[in-house]
PDB file of C-alpha atoms in Angstrom:
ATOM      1  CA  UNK H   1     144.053 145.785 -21.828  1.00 40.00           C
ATOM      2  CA  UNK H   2     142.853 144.668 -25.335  1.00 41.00           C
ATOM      3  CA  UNK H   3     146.730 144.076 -26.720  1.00 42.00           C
ATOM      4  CA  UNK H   4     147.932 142.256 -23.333  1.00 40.00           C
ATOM      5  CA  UNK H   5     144.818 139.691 -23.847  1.00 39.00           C
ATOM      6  CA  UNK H   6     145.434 139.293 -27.608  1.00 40.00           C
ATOM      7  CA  UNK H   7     148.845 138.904 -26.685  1.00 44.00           C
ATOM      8  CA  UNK H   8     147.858 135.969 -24.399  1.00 51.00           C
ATOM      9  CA  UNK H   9     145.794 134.226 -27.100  1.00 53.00           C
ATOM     10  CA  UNK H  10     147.537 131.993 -29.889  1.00 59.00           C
ATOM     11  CA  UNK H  11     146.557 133.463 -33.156  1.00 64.00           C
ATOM     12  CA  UNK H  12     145.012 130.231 -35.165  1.00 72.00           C
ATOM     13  CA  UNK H  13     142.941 129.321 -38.217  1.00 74.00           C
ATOM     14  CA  UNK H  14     139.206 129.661 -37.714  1.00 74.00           C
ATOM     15  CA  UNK H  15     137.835 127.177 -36.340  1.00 79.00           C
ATOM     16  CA  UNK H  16     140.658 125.593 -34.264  1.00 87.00           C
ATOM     17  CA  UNK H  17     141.227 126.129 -30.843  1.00 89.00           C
ATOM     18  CA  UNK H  18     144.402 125.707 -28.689  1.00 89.00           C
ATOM     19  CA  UNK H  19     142.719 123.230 -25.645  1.00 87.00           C
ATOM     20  CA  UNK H  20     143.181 124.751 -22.168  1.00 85.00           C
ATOM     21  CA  UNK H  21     141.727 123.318 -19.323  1.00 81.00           C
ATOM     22  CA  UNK H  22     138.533 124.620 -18.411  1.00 82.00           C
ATOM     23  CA  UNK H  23     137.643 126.825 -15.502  1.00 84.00           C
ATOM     24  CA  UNK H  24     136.319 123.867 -13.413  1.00 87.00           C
ATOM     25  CA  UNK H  25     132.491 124.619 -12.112  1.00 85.00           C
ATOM     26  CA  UNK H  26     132.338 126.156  -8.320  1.00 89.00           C
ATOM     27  CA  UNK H  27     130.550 125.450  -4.870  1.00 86.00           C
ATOM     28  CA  UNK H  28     129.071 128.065  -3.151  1.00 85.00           C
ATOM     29  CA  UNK H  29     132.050 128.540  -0.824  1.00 85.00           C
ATOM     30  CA  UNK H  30     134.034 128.919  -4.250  1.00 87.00           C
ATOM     31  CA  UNK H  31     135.886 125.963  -4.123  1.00 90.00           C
ATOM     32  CA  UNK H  32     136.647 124.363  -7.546  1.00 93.00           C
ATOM     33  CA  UNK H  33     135.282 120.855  -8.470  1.00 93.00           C
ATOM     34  CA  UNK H  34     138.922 119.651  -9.319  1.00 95.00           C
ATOM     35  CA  UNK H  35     142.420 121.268 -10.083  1.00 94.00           C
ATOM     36  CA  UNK H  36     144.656 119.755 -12.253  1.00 94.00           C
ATOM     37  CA  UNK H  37     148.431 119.652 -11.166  1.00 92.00           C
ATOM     38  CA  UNK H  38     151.587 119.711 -13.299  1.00 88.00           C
ATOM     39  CA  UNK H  39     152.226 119.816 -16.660  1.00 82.00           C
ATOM     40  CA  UNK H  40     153.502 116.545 -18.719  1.00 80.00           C
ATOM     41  CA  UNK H  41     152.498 113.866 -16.014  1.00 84.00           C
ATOM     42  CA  UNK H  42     149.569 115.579 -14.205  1.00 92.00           C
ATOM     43  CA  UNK H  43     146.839 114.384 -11.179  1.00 93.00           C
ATOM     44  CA  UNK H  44     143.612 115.734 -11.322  1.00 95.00           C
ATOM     45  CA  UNK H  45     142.724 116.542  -7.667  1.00 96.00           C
ATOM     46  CA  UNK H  46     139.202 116.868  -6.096  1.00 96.00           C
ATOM     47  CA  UNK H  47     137.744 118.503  -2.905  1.00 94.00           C
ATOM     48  CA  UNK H  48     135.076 115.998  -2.398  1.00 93.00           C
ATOM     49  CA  UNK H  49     132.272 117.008  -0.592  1.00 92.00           C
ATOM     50  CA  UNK H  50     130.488 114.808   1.647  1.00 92.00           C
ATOM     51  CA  UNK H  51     128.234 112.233   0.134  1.00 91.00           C
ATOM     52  CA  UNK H  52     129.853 112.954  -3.452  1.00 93.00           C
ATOM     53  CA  UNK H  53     131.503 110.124  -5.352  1.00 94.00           C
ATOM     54  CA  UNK H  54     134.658 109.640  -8.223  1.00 95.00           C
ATOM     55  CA  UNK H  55     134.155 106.964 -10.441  1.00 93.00           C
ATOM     56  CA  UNK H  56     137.306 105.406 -12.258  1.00 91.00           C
ATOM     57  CA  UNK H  57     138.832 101.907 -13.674  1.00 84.00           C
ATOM     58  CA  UNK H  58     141.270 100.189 -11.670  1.00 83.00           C
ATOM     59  CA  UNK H  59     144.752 101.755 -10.958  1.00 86.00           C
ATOM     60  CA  UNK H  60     143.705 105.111 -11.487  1.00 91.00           C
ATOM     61  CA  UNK H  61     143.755 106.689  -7.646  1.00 94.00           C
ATOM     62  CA  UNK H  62     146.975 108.398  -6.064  1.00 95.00           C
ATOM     63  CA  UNK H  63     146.531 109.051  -2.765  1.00 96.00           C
ATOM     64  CA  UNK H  64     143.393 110.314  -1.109  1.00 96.00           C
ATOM     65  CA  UNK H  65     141.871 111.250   2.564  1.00 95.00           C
ATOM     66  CA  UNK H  66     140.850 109.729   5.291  1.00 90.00           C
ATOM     67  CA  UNK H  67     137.245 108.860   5.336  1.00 88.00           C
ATOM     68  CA  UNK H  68     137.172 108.191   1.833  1.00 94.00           C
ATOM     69  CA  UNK H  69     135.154 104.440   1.058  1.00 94.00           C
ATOM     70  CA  UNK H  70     136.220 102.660  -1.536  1.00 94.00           C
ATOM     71  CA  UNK H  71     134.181 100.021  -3.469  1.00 92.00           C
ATOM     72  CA  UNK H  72     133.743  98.104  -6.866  1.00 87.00           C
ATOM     73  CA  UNK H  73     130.918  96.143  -8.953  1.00 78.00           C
ATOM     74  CA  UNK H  74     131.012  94.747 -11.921  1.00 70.00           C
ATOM     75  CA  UNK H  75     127.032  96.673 -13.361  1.00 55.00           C
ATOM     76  CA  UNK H  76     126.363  93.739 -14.998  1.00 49.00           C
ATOM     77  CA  UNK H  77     127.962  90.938 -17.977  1.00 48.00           C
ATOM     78  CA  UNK H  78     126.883  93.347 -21.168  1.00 52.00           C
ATOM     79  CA  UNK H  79     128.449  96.759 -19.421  1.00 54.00           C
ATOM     80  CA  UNK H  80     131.255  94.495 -17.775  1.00 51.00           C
ATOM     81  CA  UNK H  81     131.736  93.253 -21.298  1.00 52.00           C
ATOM     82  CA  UNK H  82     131.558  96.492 -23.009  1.00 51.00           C
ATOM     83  CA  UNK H  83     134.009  98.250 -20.272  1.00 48.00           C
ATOM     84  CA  UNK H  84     136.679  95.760 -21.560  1.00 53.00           C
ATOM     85  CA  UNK H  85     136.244  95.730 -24.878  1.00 52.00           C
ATOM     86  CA  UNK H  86     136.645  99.480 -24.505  1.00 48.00           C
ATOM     87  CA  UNK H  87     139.989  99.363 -22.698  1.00 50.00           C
ATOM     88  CA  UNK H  88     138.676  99.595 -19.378  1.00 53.00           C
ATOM     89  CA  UNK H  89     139.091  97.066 -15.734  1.00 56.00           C
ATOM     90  CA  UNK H  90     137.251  94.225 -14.778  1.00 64.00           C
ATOM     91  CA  UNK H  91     135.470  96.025 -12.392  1.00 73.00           C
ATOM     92  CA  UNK H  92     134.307  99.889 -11.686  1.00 83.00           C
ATOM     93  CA  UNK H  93     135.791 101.626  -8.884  1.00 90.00           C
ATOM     94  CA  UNK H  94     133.590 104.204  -6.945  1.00 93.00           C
ATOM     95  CA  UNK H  95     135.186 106.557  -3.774  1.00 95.00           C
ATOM     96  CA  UNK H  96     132.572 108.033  -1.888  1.00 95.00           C
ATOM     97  CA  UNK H  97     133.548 110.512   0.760  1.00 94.00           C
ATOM     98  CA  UNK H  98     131.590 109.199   3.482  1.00 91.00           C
ATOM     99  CA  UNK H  99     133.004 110.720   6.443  1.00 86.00           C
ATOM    100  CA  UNK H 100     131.473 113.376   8.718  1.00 90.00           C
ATOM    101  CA  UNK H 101     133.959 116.278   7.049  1.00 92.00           C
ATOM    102  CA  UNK H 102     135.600 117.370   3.443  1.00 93.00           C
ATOM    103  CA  UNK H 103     137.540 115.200   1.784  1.00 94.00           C
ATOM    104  CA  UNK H 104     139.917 114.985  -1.489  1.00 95.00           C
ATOM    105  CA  UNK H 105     141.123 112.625  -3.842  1.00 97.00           C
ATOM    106  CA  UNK H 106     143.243 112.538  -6.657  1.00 97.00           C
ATOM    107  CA  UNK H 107     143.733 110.639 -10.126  1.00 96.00           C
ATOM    108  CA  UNK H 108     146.567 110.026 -12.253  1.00 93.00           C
ATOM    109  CA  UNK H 109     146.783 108.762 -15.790  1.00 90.00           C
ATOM    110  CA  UNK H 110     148.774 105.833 -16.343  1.00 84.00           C
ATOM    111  CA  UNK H 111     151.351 107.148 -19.084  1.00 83.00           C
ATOM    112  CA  UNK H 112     152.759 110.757 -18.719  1.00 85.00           C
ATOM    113  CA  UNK H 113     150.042 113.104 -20.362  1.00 87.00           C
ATOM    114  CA  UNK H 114     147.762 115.466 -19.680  1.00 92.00           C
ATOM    115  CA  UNK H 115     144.505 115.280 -18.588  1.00 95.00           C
ATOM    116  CA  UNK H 116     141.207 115.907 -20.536  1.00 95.00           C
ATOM    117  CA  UNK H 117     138.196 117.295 -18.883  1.00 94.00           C
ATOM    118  CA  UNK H 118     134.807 117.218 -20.676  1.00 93.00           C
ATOM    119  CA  UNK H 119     131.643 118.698 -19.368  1.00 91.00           C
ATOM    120  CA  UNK H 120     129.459 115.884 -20.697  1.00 89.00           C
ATOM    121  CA  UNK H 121     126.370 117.947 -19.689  1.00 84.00           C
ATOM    122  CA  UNK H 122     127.075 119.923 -22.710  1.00 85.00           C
ATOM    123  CA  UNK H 123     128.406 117.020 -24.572  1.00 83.00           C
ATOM    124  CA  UNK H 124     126.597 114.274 -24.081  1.00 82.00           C
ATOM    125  CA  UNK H 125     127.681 111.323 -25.728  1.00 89.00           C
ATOM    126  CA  UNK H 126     131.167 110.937 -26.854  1.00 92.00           C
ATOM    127  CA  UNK H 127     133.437 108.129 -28.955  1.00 92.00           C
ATOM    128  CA  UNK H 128     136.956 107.979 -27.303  1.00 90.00           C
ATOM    129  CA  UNK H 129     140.085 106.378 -28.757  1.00 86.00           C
ATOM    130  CA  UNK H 130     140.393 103.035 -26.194  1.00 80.00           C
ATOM    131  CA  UNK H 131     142.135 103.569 -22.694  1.00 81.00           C
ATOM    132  CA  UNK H 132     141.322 107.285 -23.163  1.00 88.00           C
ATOM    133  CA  UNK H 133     138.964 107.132 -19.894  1.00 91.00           C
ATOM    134  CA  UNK H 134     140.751 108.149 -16.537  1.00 93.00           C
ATOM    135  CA  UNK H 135     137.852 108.931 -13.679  1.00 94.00           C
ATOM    136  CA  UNK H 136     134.588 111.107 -13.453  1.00 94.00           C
ATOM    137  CA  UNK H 137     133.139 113.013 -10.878  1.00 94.00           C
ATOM    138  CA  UNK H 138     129.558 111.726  -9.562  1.00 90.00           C
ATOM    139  CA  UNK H 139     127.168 114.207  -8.107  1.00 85.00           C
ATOM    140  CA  UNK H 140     125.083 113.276  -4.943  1.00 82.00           C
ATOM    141  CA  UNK H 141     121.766 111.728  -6.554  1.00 80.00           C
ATOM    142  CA  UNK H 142     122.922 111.973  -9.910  1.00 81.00           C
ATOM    143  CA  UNK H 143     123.657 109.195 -12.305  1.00 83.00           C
ATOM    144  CA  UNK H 144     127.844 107.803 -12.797  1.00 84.00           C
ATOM    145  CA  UNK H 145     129.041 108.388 -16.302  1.00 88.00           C
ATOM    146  CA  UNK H 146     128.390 105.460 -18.448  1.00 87.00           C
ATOM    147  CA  UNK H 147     131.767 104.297 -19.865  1.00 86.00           C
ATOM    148  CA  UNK H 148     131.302 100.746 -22.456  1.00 82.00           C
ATOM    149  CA  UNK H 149     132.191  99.883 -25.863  1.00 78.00           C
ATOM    150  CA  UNK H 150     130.931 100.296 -29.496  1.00 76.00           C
ATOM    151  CA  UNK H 151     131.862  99.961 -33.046  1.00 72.00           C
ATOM    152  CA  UNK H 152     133.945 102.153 -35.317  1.00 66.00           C
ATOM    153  CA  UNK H 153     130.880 104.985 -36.462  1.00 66.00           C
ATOM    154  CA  UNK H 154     131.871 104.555 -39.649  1.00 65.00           C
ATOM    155  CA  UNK H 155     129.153 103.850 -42.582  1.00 66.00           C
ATOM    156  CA  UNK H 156     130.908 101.985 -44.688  1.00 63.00           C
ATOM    157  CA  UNK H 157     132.806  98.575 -44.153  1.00 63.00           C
ATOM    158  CA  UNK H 158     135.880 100.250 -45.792  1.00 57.00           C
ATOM    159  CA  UNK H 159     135.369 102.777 -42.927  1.00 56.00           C
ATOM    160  CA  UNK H 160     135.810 100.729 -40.184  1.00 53.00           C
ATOM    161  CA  UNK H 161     138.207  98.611 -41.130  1.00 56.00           C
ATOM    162  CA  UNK H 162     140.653 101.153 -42.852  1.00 54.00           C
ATOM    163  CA  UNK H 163     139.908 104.111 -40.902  1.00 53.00           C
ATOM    164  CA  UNK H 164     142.902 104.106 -38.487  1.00 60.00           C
ATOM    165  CA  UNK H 165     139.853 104.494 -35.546  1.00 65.00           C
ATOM    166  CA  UNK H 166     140.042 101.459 -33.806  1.00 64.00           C
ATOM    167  CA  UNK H 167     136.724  98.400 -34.898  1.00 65.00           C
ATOM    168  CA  UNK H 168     135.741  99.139 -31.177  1.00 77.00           C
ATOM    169  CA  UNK H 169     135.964 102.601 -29.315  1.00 84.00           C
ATOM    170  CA  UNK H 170     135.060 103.477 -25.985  1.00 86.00           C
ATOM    171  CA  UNK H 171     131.753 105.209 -25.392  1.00 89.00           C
ATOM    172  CA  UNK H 172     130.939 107.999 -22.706  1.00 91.00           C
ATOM    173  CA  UNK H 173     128.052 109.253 -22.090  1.00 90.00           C
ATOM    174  CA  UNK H 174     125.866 110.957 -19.440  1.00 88.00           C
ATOM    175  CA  UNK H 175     127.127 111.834 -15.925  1.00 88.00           C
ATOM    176  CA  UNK H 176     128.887 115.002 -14.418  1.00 90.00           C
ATOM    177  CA  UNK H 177     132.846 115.947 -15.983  1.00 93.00           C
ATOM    178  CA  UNK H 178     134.269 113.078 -17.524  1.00 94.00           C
ATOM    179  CA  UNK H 179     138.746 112.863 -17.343  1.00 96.00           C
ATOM    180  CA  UNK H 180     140.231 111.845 -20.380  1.00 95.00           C
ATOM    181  CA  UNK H 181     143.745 110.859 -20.477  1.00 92.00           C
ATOM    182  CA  UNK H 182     145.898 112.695 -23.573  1.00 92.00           C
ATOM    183  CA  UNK H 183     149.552 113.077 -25.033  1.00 90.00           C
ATOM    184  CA  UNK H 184     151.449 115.777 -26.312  1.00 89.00           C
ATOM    185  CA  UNK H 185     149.050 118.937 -27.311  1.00 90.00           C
ATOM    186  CA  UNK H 186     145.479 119.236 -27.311  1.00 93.00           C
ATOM    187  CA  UNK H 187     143.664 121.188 -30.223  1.00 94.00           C
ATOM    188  CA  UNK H 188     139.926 121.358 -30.517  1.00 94.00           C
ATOM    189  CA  UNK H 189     137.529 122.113 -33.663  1.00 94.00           C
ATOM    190  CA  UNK H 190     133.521 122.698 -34.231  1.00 93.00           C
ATOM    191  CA  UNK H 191     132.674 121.127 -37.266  1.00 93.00           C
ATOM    192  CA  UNK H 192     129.761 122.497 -39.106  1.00 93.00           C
ATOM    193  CA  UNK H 193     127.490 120.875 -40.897  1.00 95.00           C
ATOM    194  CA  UNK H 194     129.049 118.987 -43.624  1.00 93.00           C
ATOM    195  CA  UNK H 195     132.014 120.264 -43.146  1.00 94.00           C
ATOM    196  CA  UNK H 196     134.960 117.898 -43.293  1.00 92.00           C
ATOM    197  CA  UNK H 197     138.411 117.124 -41.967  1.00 92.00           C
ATOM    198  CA  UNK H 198     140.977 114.691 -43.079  1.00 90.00           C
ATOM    199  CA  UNK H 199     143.603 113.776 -40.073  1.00 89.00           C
ATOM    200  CA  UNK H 200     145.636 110.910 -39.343  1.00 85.00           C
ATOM    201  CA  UNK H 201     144.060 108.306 -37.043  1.00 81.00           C
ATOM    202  CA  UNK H 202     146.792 108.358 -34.557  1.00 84.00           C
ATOM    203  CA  UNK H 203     145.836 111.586 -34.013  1.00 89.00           C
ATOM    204  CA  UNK H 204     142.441 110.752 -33.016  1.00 90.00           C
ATOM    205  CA  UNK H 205     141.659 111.580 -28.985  1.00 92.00           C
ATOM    206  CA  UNK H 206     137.624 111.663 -28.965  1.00 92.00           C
ATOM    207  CA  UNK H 207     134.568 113.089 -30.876  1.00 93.00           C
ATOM    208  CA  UNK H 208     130.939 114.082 -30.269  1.00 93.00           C
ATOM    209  CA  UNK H 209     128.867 110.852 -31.481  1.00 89.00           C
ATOM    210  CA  UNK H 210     127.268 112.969 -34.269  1.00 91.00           C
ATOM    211  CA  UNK H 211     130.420 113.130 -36.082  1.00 92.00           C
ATOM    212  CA  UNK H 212     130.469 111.160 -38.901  1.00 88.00           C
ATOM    213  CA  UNK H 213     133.683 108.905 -39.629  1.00 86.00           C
ATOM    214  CA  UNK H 214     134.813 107.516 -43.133  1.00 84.00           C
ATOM    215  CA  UNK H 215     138.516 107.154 -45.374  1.00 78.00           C
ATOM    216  CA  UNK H 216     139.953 108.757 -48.449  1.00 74.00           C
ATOM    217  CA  UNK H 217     142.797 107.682 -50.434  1.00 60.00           C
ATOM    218  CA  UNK H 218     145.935 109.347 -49.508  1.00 63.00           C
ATOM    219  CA  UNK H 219     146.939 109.842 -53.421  1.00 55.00           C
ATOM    220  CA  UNK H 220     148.677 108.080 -56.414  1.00 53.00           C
ATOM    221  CA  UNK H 221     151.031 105.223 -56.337  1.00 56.00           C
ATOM    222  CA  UNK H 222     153.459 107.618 -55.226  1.00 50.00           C
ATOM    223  CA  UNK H 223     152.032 109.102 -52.357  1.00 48.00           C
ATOM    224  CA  UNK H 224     150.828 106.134 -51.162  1.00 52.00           C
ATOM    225  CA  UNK H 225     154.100 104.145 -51.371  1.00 54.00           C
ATOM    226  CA  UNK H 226     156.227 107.093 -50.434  1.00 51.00           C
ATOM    227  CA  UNK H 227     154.430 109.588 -48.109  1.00 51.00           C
ATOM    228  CA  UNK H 228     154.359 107.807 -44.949  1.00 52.00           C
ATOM    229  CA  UNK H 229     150.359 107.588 -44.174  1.00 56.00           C
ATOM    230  CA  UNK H 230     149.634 104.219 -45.642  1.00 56.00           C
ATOM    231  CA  UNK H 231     146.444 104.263 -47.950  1.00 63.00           C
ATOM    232  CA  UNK H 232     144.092 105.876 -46.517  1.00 69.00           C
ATOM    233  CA  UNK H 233     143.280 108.986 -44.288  1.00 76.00           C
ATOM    234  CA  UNK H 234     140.447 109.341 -41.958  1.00 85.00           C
ATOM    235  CA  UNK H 235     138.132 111.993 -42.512  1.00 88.00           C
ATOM    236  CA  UNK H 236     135.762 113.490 -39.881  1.00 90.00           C
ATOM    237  CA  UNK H 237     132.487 115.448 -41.088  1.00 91.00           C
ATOM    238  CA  UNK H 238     130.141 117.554 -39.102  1.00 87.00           C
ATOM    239  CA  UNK H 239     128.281 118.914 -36.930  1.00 94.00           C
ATOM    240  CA  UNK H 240     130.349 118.170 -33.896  1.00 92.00           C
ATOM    241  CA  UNK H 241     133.094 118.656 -32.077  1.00 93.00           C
ATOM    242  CA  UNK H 242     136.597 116.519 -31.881  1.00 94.00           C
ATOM    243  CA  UNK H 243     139.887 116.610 -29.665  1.00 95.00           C
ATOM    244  CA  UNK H 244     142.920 115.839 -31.681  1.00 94.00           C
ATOM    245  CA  UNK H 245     145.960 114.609 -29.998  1.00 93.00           C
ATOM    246  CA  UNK H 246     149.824 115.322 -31.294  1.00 91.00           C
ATOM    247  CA  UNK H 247     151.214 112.233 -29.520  1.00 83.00           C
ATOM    248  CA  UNK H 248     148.646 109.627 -28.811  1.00 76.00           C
ATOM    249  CA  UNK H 249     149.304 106.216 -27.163  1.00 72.00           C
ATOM    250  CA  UNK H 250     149.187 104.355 -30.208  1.00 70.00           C
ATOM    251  CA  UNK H 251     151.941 106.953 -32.059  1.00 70.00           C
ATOM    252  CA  UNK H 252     154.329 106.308 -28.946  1.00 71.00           C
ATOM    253  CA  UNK H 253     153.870 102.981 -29.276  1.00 67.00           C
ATOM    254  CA  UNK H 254     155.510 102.994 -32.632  1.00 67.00           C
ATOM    255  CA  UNK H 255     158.462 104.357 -31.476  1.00 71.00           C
ATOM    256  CA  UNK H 256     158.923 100.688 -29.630  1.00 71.00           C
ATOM    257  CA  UNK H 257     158.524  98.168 -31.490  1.00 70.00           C
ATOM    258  CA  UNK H 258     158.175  94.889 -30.281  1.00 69.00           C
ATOM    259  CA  UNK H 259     161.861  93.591 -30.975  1.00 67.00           C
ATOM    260  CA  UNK H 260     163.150  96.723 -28.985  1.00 59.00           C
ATOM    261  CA  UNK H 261     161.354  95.904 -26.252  1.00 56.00           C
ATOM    262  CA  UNK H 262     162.200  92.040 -26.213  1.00 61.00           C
ATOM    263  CA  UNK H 263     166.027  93.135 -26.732  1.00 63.00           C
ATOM    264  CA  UNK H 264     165.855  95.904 -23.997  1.00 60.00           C
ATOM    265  CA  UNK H 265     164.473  93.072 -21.603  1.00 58.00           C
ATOM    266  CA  UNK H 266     166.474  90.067 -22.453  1.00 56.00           C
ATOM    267  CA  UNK H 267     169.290  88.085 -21.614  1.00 53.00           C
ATOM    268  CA  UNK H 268     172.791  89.970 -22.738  1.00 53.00           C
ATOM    269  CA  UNK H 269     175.849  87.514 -23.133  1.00 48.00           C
ATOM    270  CA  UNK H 270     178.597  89.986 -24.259  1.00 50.00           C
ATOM    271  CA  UNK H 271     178.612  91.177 -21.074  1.00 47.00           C
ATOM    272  CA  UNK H 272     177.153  94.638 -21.845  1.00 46.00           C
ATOM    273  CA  UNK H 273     174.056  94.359 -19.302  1.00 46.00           C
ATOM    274  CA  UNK H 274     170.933  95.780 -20.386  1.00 48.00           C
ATOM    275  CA  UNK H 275     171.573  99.749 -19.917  1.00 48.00           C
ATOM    276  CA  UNK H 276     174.545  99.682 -22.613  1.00 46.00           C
ATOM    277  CA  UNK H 277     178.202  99.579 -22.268  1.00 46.00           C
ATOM    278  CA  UNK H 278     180.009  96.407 -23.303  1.00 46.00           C
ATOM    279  CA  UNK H 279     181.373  95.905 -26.783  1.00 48.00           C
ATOM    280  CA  UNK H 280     177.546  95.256 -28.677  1.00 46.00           C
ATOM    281  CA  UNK H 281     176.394  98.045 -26.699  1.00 44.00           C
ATOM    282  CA  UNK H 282     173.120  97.056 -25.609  1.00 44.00           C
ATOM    283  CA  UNK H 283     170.581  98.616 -26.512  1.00 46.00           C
ATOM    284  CA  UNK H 284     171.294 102.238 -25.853  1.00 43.00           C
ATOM    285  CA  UNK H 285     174.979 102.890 -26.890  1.00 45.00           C
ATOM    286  CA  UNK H 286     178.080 101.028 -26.950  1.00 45.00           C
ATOM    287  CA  UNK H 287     180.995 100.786 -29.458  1.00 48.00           C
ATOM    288  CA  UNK H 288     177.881  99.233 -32.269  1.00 48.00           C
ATOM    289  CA  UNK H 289     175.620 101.842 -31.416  1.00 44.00           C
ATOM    290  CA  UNK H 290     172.975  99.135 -29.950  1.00 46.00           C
ATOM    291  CA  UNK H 291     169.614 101.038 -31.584  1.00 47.00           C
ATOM    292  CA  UNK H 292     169.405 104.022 -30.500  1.00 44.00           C
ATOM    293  CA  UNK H 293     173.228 105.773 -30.726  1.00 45.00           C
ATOM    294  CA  UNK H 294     176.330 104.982 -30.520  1.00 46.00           C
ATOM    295  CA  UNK H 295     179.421 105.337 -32.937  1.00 44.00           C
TER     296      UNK H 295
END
């Protein structure tokens, strides 16, 4: 039995951990709090009992039972304020299962990812790249997460500016399970105390507030100009713990820039429409090679 489970464990350096989702907590009939479905677009489903709640940000609920109330408030101008600067809605969504019987519900992120749950019992507070919130579940009684806005953590003014963590970052703190939204694969790491990790900002997904955030020079002249990571690297010292994404928004966003998008979208007048074909090829083929193939 030992071999087949070390044989079902990634082998990696100390410290790191592949991220799995977690076994979700359990009522007494054994039911799990949520399930998450799929793989690279994923919902995050919950049995909701009666009188328990999901808080989320507009947009963010597929489909859900009958009996389910929906309704929204703004908490106030500073938390309205700090939801959007953090890359949330207008206004805060709650679904409250308020019929006489079991309900369910289920979230989806809004790009294809997967989907982050973090027990912020154990957590507590946590700095999030910006759009990273998806929903949160909201015992009966208990408090709703807090999702706002802060600044970059880091102590310097070089830190925040240069990091490659965004001036503001969404906050999370208190509450139940919090859903983050993700791309690519998800790797985890317990910092010690003082110890230290340098990592590209774009690789950034979220961090226990007592992490501390700062930059380093990438190199020489040479290494700056040449090796692809612009001047400066972010590094992340302990004690805490941080999620690092392999393809975050921000990194997909690179892949289409602004004049890609414009061309993809606009008017075409050698008759090659805006899938391809046509002698200019668009912008996906064609006898040019448009910009992404071709001859």
């Amino acid at each position: 039995s030992s071999s087949s489970s070390s044989s079902s464990s990634p082998t990696m350096l100390v410290g790191f951990e592949l991220w799995v989702p977690p076994t979700p907590d359990l009522y007494d009939d054994g039911l799990p709090l949520y399930e998450i479905v799929g793989t690279d677009a994923q919902y995050v489903q919950f049995p909701l009992r009666v009188g328990r709640s999901i808080m989320c940000f507009s947009g963010a609920m597929a489909y859900m039972s009958d009996g389910i109330k929906m309704s929204t408030k703004l908490a106030g101008l500073m938390k309205t304020f700090g939801r959007l600067a953090g890359g949330g809605s207008l206004f805060q969504i709650t679904y409250t299962n308020e019929g006489p019987q079991d309900g369910y519900i289920a979230m989806t992120p809004d790009y294809p990812g997967v989907i982050v749950p973090i027990n912020m019992s154990r957590s507590g507070r946590i700095l999030a790249l910006r759009d990273s919130f998806l929903c949160s579940t909201v015992a009966v009684g208990s408090p709703e997460t807090d999702v706002g806005a802060g600044f970059n953590p880091a102590q310097s003014i070089s830190g925040k500016c240069c990091s490659g963590v965004d001036f503001i970052v969404q906050t999370i703190e208190n509450g139940e399970w919090a859903f983050l939204m993700a791309m690519g694969t998800v790797v985890t790491k317990n910092l010690a105390p003082g110890e230290s990790i340098l990592v590209d900002g774009d690789a950034i997904l979220c961090f226990e507030s007592s992490v501390v955030i700062d930059i380093k020079w990438v190199g020489n002249a040479a290494a700056i100009c040449c090796g692809g990571e612009g001047l400066f690297n972010t590094t992340m010292t302990g004690p805490g713990k941080i999620w690092l994404q392999s393809m975050g928004i921000d990194k997909m966003r690179k892949l289409f820039p602004p004049n890609v998008v414009k061309n993809s979208s606009g008017d075409n007048t050698d008759g090659g429409g805006d899938d391809g074909g046509g002698d200019d090829g668009g912008d996906f083929g064609g006898d040019d090679g448009g910009d992404f193939g071709g001859e």
